PDB file of C-alpha atoms in Angstrom:
ATOM      1  CA  ASP A  63       7.885  12.218  11.443  1.00  0.00           C
ATOM      2  CA  PRO A  64       6.943  15.474   8.489  1.00  0.00           C
ATOM      3  CA  VAL A  65       3.493  15.140   8.040  1.00  0.00           C
ATOM      4  CA  THR A  66       2.165  15.722   4.518  1.00  0.00           C
ATOM      5  CA  VAL A  67       0.270  19.874   5.232  1.00  0.00           C
ATOM      6  CA  GLU A  68      -0.721  20.140   1.571  1.00  0.00           C
ATOM      7  CA  VAL A  69       1.696  19.275  -2.585  1.00  0.00           C
ATOM      8  CA  VAL A  70       1.716  22.810  -3.615  1.00  0.00           C
ATOM      9  CA  GLY A  71       2.558  21.624  -7.074  1.00  0.00           C
ATOM     10  CA  ASP A  72       5.239  24.849  -8.595  1.00  0.00           C
ATOM     11  CA  ILE A  73       6.455  27.752  -6.379  1.00  0.00           C
ATOM     12  CA  ASP A  74       9.210  30.440  -7.257  1.00  0.00           C
ATOM     13  CA  VAL A  75      11.426  29.592  -4.584  1.00  0.00           C
ATOM     14  CA  ALA A  76      13.956  31.864  -6.640  1.00  0.00           C
ATOM     15  CA  HIS A  77      16.568  33.879  -4.085  1.00  0.00           C
ATOM     16  CA  PRO A  78      15.360  35.388  -1.498  1.00  0.00           C
ATOM     17  CA  LYS A  79      11.849  34.363  -1.638  1.00  0.00           C
ATOM     18  CA  ARG A  80      10.866  33.146   1.357  1.00  0.00           C
ATOM     19  CA  GLN A  81       7.737  31.271   0.255  1.00  0.00           C
ATOM     20  CA  VAL A  82       6.461  29.630   3.944  1.00  0.00           C
ATOM     21  CA  SER A  83       6.196  31.748   7.016  1.00  0.00           C
ATOM     22  CA  LEU A  84       5.463  28.437  10.641  1.00  0.00           C
ATOM     23  CA  THR A  85       3.840  30.072  14.180  1.00  0.00           C
ATOM     24  CA  ARG A  86       1.686  28.786  16.853  1.00  0.00           C
ATOM     25  CA  ASP A  87      -0.412  30.370  19.678  1.00  0.00           C
ATOM     26  CA  ALA A  88       0.279  29.727  22.874  1.00  0.00           C
ATOM     27  CA  SER A  89      -2.878  30.920  23.935  1.00  0.00           C
ATOM     28  CA  THR A  90      -4.400  28.289  22.171  1.00  0.00           C
ATOM     29  CA  GLY A  91      -2.063  25.433  21.204  1.00  0.00           C
ATOM     30  CA  ARG A  92      -2.508  26.128  17.359  1.00  0.00           C
ATOM     31  CA  ILE A  93      -0.138  25.491  14.885  1.00  0.00           C
ATOM     32  CA  GLY A  94       0.194  27.413  11.553  1.00  0.00           C
ATOM     33  CA  VAL A  95       1.575  27.623   8.450  1.00  0.00           C
ATOM     34  CA  ALA A  96       1.283  30.074   5.483  1.00  0.00           C
ATOM     35  CA  TYR A  97       2.822  29.826   2.084  1.00  0.00           C
ATOM     36  CA  VAL A  98       1.685  30.148  -1.793  1.00  0.00           C
ATOM     37  CA  ASN A  99       1.205  26.782  -4.220  1.00  0.00           C
ATOM     38  CA  GLY A 100       1.205  26.946  -7.724  1.00  0.00           C
ATOM     39  CA  ASP A 101      -1.760  27.908  -8.817  1.00  0.00           C
ATOM     40  CA  GLY A 102      -0.812  31.674  -7.159  1.00  0.00           C
ATOM     41  CA  PHE A 103      -3.005  32.003  -3.724  1.00  0.00           C
ATOM     42  CA  VAL A 104      -1.435  32.338  -0.456  1.00  0.00           C
ATOM     43  CA  ARG A 105      -3.053  28.763   1.374  1.00  0.00           C
ATOM     44  CA  TYR A 106      -2.842  28.563   5.252  1.00  0.00           C
ATOM     45  CA  GLY A 107      -3.099  25.011   6.553  1.00  0.00           C
ATOM     46  CA  TYR A 108      -3.772  24.977  10.769  1.00  0.00           C
ATOM     47  CA  SER A 109      -3.590  22.157  13.399  1.00  0.00           C
ATOM     48  CA  ASP A 110      -4.948  21.619  16.821  1.00  0.00           C
ATOM     49  CA  ASP A 111      -3.893  18.607  17.710  1.00  0.00           C
ATOM     50  CA  GLU A 112       0.110  19.042  17.605  1.00  0.00           C
ATOM     51  CA  GLY A 113       0.391  18.393  14.460  1.00  0.00           C
ATOM     52  CA  ASP A 114      -1.243  14.991  13.385  1.00  0.00           C
ATOM     53  CA  HIS A 115      -3.862  16.776  10.976  1.00  0.00           C
ATOM     54  CA  PHE A 116      -3.413  19.982   8.690  1.00  0.00           C
ATOM     55  CA  SER A 117      -7.024  22.209   8.047  1.00  0.00           C
ATOM     56  CA  LEU A 118      -6.582  23.933   4.602  1.00  0.00           C
ATOM     57  CA  GLU A 119      -7.053  27.429   2.773  1.00  0.00           C
ATOM     58  CA  THR A 120      -7.552  29.452   1.141  1.00  0.00           C
ATOM     59  CA  VAL A 121      -6.185  33.248   2.155  1.00  0.00           C
ATOM     60  CA  SER A 122      -5.328  35.710  -0.343  1.00  0.00           C
ATOM     61  CA  ALA A 123      -8.605  37.564  -1.952  1.00  0.00           C
ATOM     62  CA  THR A 124      -9.029  37.114  -5.554  1.00  0.00           C
ATOM     63  CA  ARG A 125      -7.577  39.859  -7.267  1.00  0.00           C
ATOM     64  CA  ALA A 126      -7.897  42.031 -10.095  1.00  0.00           C
ATOM     65  CA  ASP A 127      -4.768  42.297 -11.951  1.00  0.00           C
ATOM     66  CA  GLY A 128      -3.220  39.233 -11.724  1.00  0.00           C
ATOM     67  CA  ALA A 129      -0.671  39.776  -9.516  1.00  0.00           C
ATOM     68  CA  LYS A 130       1.100  37.242  -8.446  1.00  0.00           C
ATOM     69  CA  LEU A 131       1.620  36.878  -4.697  1.00  0.00           C
ATOM     70  CA  SER A 132       4.912  36.111  -2.948  1.00  0.00           C
ATOM     71  CA  ASN A 133       6.436  36.063   0.901  1.00  0.00           C
ATOM     72  CA  PRO A 134       3.909  35.751   3.646  1.00  0.00           C
ATOM     73  CA  VAL A 135       4.079  36.126   6.874  1.00  0.00           C
ATOM     74  CA  LEU A 136       1.846  34.355   9.794  1.00  0.00           C
ATOM     75  CA  GLY A 137       0.802  35.232  13.222  1.00  0.00           C
ATOM     76  CA  LEU A 138      -0.763  33.928  15.225  1.00  0.00           C
ATOM     77  CA  LYS A 139      -2.489  35.076  19.301  1.00  0.00           C
ATOM     78  CA  ASN A 140      -5.069  34.715  21.266  1.00  0.00           C
ATOM     79  CA  GLY A 141      -7.539  32.817  18.415  1.00  0.00           C
ATOM     80  CA  GLU A 142      -6.571  35.467  15.972  1.00  0.00           C
ATOM     81  CA  THR A 143      -5.120  35.253  12.702  1.00  0.00           C
ATOM     82  CA  HIS A 144      -2.694  37.944  11.345  1.00  0.00           C
ATOM     83  CA  VAL A 145      -1.557  37.058   7.167  1.00  0.00           C
ATOM     84  CA  ALA A 146       0.592  39.660   5.618  1.00  0.00           C
ATOM     85  CA  TYR A 147       2.126  39.240   1.648  1.00  0.00           C
ATOM     86  CA  VAL A 148       3.415  41.440  -1.048  1.00  0.00           C
ATOM     87  CA  ALA A 149       1.259  41.494  -4.845  1.00  0.00           C
ATOM     88  CA  HIS A 150       3.257  42.106  -8.056  1.00  0.00           C
ATOM     89  CA  PRO A 151       1.000  42.976 -10.777  1.00  0.00           C
ATOM     90  CA  THR A 152       3.217  42.689 -14.147  1.00  0.00           C
ATOM     91  CA  CYS A 153       5.161  45.516 -14.157  1.00  0.00           C
ATOM     92  CA  THR A 154       8.939  47.091 -13.478  1.00  0.00           C
ATOM     93  CA  GLN A 155      10.572  45.432  -9.700  1.00  0.00           C
ATOM     94  CA  GLY A 156       8.762  49.047  -7.686  1.00  0.00           C
ATOM     95  CA  CYS A 157       5.741  48.978  -8.361  1.00  0.00           C
ATOM     96  CA  GLY A 158       4.044  45.770  -5.468  1.00  0.00           C
ATOM     97  CA  GLU A 159       1.920  46.333  -3.118  1.00  0.00           C
ATOM     98  CA  LEU A 160       1.979  45.004   0.863  1.00  0.00           C
ATOM     99  CA  VAL A 161      -1.695  43.729   1.766  1.00  0.00           C
ATOM    100  CA  TYR A 162      -2.501  42.423   5.717  1.00  0.00           C
ATOM    101  CA  ARG A 163      -5.390  40.688   6.475  1.00  0.00           C
ATOM    102  CA  LYS A 164      -6.437  39.642   9.929  1.00  0.00           C
ATOM    103  CA  ARG A 165      -9.409  37.700  11.369  1.00  0.00           C
ATOM    104  CA  THR A 166     -10.533  36.294  14.131  1.00  0.00           C
ATOM    105  CA  GLY A 167     -12.260  32.571  14.926  1.00  0.00           C
ATOM    106  CA  THR A 168     -13.270  30.909  12.067  1.00  0.00           C
ATOM    107  CA  GLY A 169     -14.108  34.038  11.241  1.00  0.00           C
ATOM    108  CA  ALA A 170     -13.842  36.322   7.669  1.00  0.00           C
ATOM    109  CA  PHE A 171     -10.281  36.897   6.090  1.00  0.00           C
ATOM    110  CA  VAL A 172     -11.055  40.438   5.602  1.00  0.00           C
ATOM    111  CA  ASP A 173      -7.806  43.447   3.489  1.00  0.00           C
ATOM    112  CA  GLN A 174      -6.944  45.461   7.205  1.00  0.00           C
ATOM    113  CA  SER A 175      -7.266  49.445   6.760  1.00  0.00           C
ATOM    114  CA  PRO A 176      -4.649  51.716   5.793  1.00  0.00           C
ATOM    115  CA  ALA A 177      -3.347  49.422   3.567  1.00  0.00           C
ATOM    116  CA  VAL A 178       0.213  50.019   2.378  1.00  0.00           C
ATOM    117  CA  THR A 179       0.127  50.471  -1.331  1.00  0.00           C
ATOM    118  CA  ALA A 180       3.139  52.939  -1.140  1.00  0.00           C
ATOM    119  CA  VAL A 181       5.158  52.828  -4.422  1.00  0.00           C
ATOM    120  CA  GLY A 182       7.681  49.850  -4.913  1.00  0.00           C
ATOM    121  CA  VAL A 183       7.215  47.695  -2.524  1.00  0.00           C
ATOM    122  CA  PRO A 184       9.598  43.976  -4.759  1.00  0.00           C
ATOM    123  CA  GLU A 185       8.817  40.878  -4.323  1.00  0.00           C
ATOM    124  CA  TYR A 186      12.050  40.696  -1.606  1.00  0.00           C
ATOM    125  CA  PRO A 187      11.130  39.123   1.911  1.00  0.00           C
ATOM    126  CA  ILE A 188       8.515  40.797   4.572  1.00  0.00           C
ATOM    127  CA  ALA A 189       8.179  40.166   8.540  1.00  0.00           C
ATOM    128  CA  MET A 190       5.676  40.793  10.864  1.00  0.00           C
ATOM    129  CA  ALA A 191       5.189  40.413  14.380  1.00  0.00           C
ATOM    130  CA  LEU A 192       2.411  40.234  17.196  1.00  0.00           C
ATOM    131  CA  ASN A 193       3.418  42.571  20.724  1.00  0.00           C
ATOM    132  CA  ALA A 194       2.671  41.937  23.883  1.00  0.00           C
ATOM    133  CA  ALA A 195      -1.781  43.181  22.500  1.00  0.00           C
ATOM    134  CA  GLY A 196      -1.494  40.934  19.892  1.00  0.00           C
ATOM    135  CA  VAL A 197      -1.081  43.982  17.277  1.00  0.00           C
ATOM    136  CA  ALA A 198       1.052  43.209  14.119  1.00  0.00           C
ATOM    137  CA  SER A 199       3.213  45.328  12.233  1.00  0.00           C
ATOM    138  CA  VAL A 200       5.150  44.125   9.552  1.00  0.00           C
ATOM    139  CA  ALA A 201       8.097  45.277   7.992  1.00  0.00           C
ATOM    140  CA  PHE A 202       9.077  45.267   4.341  1.00  0.00           C
ATOM    141  CA  PHE A 203      11.302  48.122   1.376  1.00  0.00           C
ATOM    142  CA  THR A 204      10.460  50.129  -1.087  1.00  0.00           C
ATOM    143  CA  ASP A 205      11.300  52.884  -2.805  1.00  0.00           C
ATOM    144  CA  GLU A 206      11.693  55.995  -0.750  1.00  0.00           C
ATOM    145  CA  ALA A 207      10.292  57.011  -3.815  1.00  0.00           C
ATOM    146  CA  ALA A 208       9.650  56.905  -7.036  1.00  0.00           C
ATOM    147  CA  GLY A 209      12.832  55.465  -8.431  1.00  0.00           C
ATOM    148  CA  SER A 210      15.019  56.513  -5.329  1.00  0.00           C
ATOM    149  CA  ASN A 211      16.902  55.085  -2.256  1.00  0.00           C
ATOM    150  CA  THR A 212      15.591  51.924  -0.701  1.00  0.00           C
ATOM    151  CA  ALA A 213      13.890  51.754   1.922  1.00  0.00           C
ATOM    152  CA  LEU A 214      13.223  49.697   5.250  1.00  0.00           C
ATOM    153  CA  LYS A 215       9.481  50.407   6.472  1.00  0.00           C
ATOM    154  CA  VAL A 216       7.430  49.412   9.706  1.00  0.00           C
ATOM    155  CA  TRP A 217       4.071  49.436   9.542  1.00  0.00           C
ATOM    156  CA  ASN A 218       1.869  49.275  12.772  1.00  0.00           C
ATOM    157  CA  THR A 219      -0.975  47.841  12.002  1.00  0.00           C
ATOM    158  CA  GLY A 220      -3.070  49.533  14.929  1.00  0.00           C
ATOM    159  CA  THR A 221      -1.440  53.522  14.887  1.00  0.00           C
ATOM    160  CA  GLY A 222      -1.447  53.305  10.813  1.00  0.00           C
ATOM    161  CA  THR A 223       2.716  54.762  11.354  1.00  0.00           C
ATOM    162  CA  VAL A 224       4.836  53.129   9.463  1.00  0.00           C
ATOM    163  CA  PRO A 225       8.202  54.883   9.656  1.00  0.00           C
ATOM    164  CA  THR A 226      11.337  54.413   8.043  1.00  0.00           C
ATOM    165  CA  VAL A 227      13.704  51.910  10.456  1.00  0.00           C
ATOM    166  CA  ALA A 228      16.566  52.449   7.326  1.00  0.00           C
ATOM    167  CA  SER A 229      17.505  53.556   4.370  1.00  0.00           C
ATOM    168  CA  SER A 230      20.319  52.547   1.139  1.00  0.00           C
ATOM    169  CA  THR A 231      22.007  54.728  -1.437  1.00  0.00           C
ATOM    170  CA  LEU A 232      20.455  51.792  -4.028  1.00  0.00           C
ATOM    171  CA  ALA A 233      17.548  51.854  -5.382  1.00  0.00           C
ATOM    172  CA  ILE A 234      14.694  49.334  -4.735  1.00  0.00           C
ATOM    173  CA  ASP A 235      15.570  47.345  -9.166  1.00  0.00           C
ATOM    174  CA  ALA A 236      19.729  46.957  -8.222  1.00  0.00           C
ATOM    175  CA  PRO A 237      21.158  46.242  -4.862  1.00  0.00           C
ATOM    176  CA  ALA A 238      23.750  45.457  -4.447  1.00  0.00           C
ATOM    177  CA  LYS A 239      22.640  42.364  -2.641  1.00  0.00           C
ATOM    178  CA  ILE A 240      19.274  41.700  -2.281  1.00  0.00           C
ATOM    179  CA  PRO A 241      17.712  42.436   1.048  1.00  0.00           C
ATOM    180  CA  SER A 242      15.767  40.393   4.104  1.00  0.00           C
ATOM    181  CA  VAL A 243      14.451  41.161   6.696  1.00  0.00           C
ATOM    182  CA  SER A 244      13.361  39.261  10.405  1.00  0.00           C
ATOM    183  CA  MET A 245      11.541  40.743  12.797  1.00  0.00           C
ATOM    184  CA  ILE A 246      10.747  39.617  16.653  1.00  0.00           C
ATOM    185  CA  PHE A 247       8.948  41.689  19.519  1.00  0.00           C
ATOM    186  CA  ASP A 248      10.237  41.432  22.995  1.00  0.00           C
ATOM    187  CA  ALA A 249       7.350  42.417  25.153  1.00  0.00           C
ATOM    188  CA  ASP A 250       7.209  46.269  23.460  1.00  0.00           C
ATOM    189  CA  LEU A 251       9.647  46.252  21.552  1.00  0.00           C
ATOM    190  CA  ALA A 252      10.024  45.462  17.693  1.00  0.00           C
ATOM    191  CA  LYS A 253      13.507  43.905  17.185  1.00  0.00           C
ATOM    192  CA  LEU A 254      14.390  43.725  13.632  1.00  0.00           C
ATOM    193  CA  ALA A 255      17.979  42.295  11.085  1.00  0.00           C
ATOM    194  CA  PHE A 256      18.130  42.963   8.049  1.00  0.00           C
ATOM    195  CA  HIS A 257      20.727  43.659   5.304  1.00  0.00           C
TER     196      HIS A 257
END
């Protein structure tokens, strides 16, 4: 039967936002879910008993700029928890920030460096996947330069590289279709599906 993890309240589910992410750590059996709640926080629920019961905590760091948090993605592997989300302050479409936090075991979540703070990370869906060694990569959309083409980039959190995978001549705040992306790893080969 369905299990209530948490009553989240009123959240923004306008297309194309993905406000929940579900995954499982194959090494420990832990089931995890990251989501946005009505108070504007990114929350993390986890279960070590096949989903019968969930423990809950807030993952997002306190922000002084009042940024709206959205599109969380979650990765679990070998006892490590990886979470990324978009933080969008009050401004035009192209001024958001990609946030990635990680922890080992039950330690505190820590922002990872180098942070991707490029201008133009909008409230579009992002994707995260872990390679065979448990290193996270995060796929996201951004401006190639302020006010110019839309680019799909992948941040390898292990090396810090952020290559462009694809780009469009349409400005990020005026797409013909709102973009989204999904990503997996096949061993160490990243595979992305996007539009």
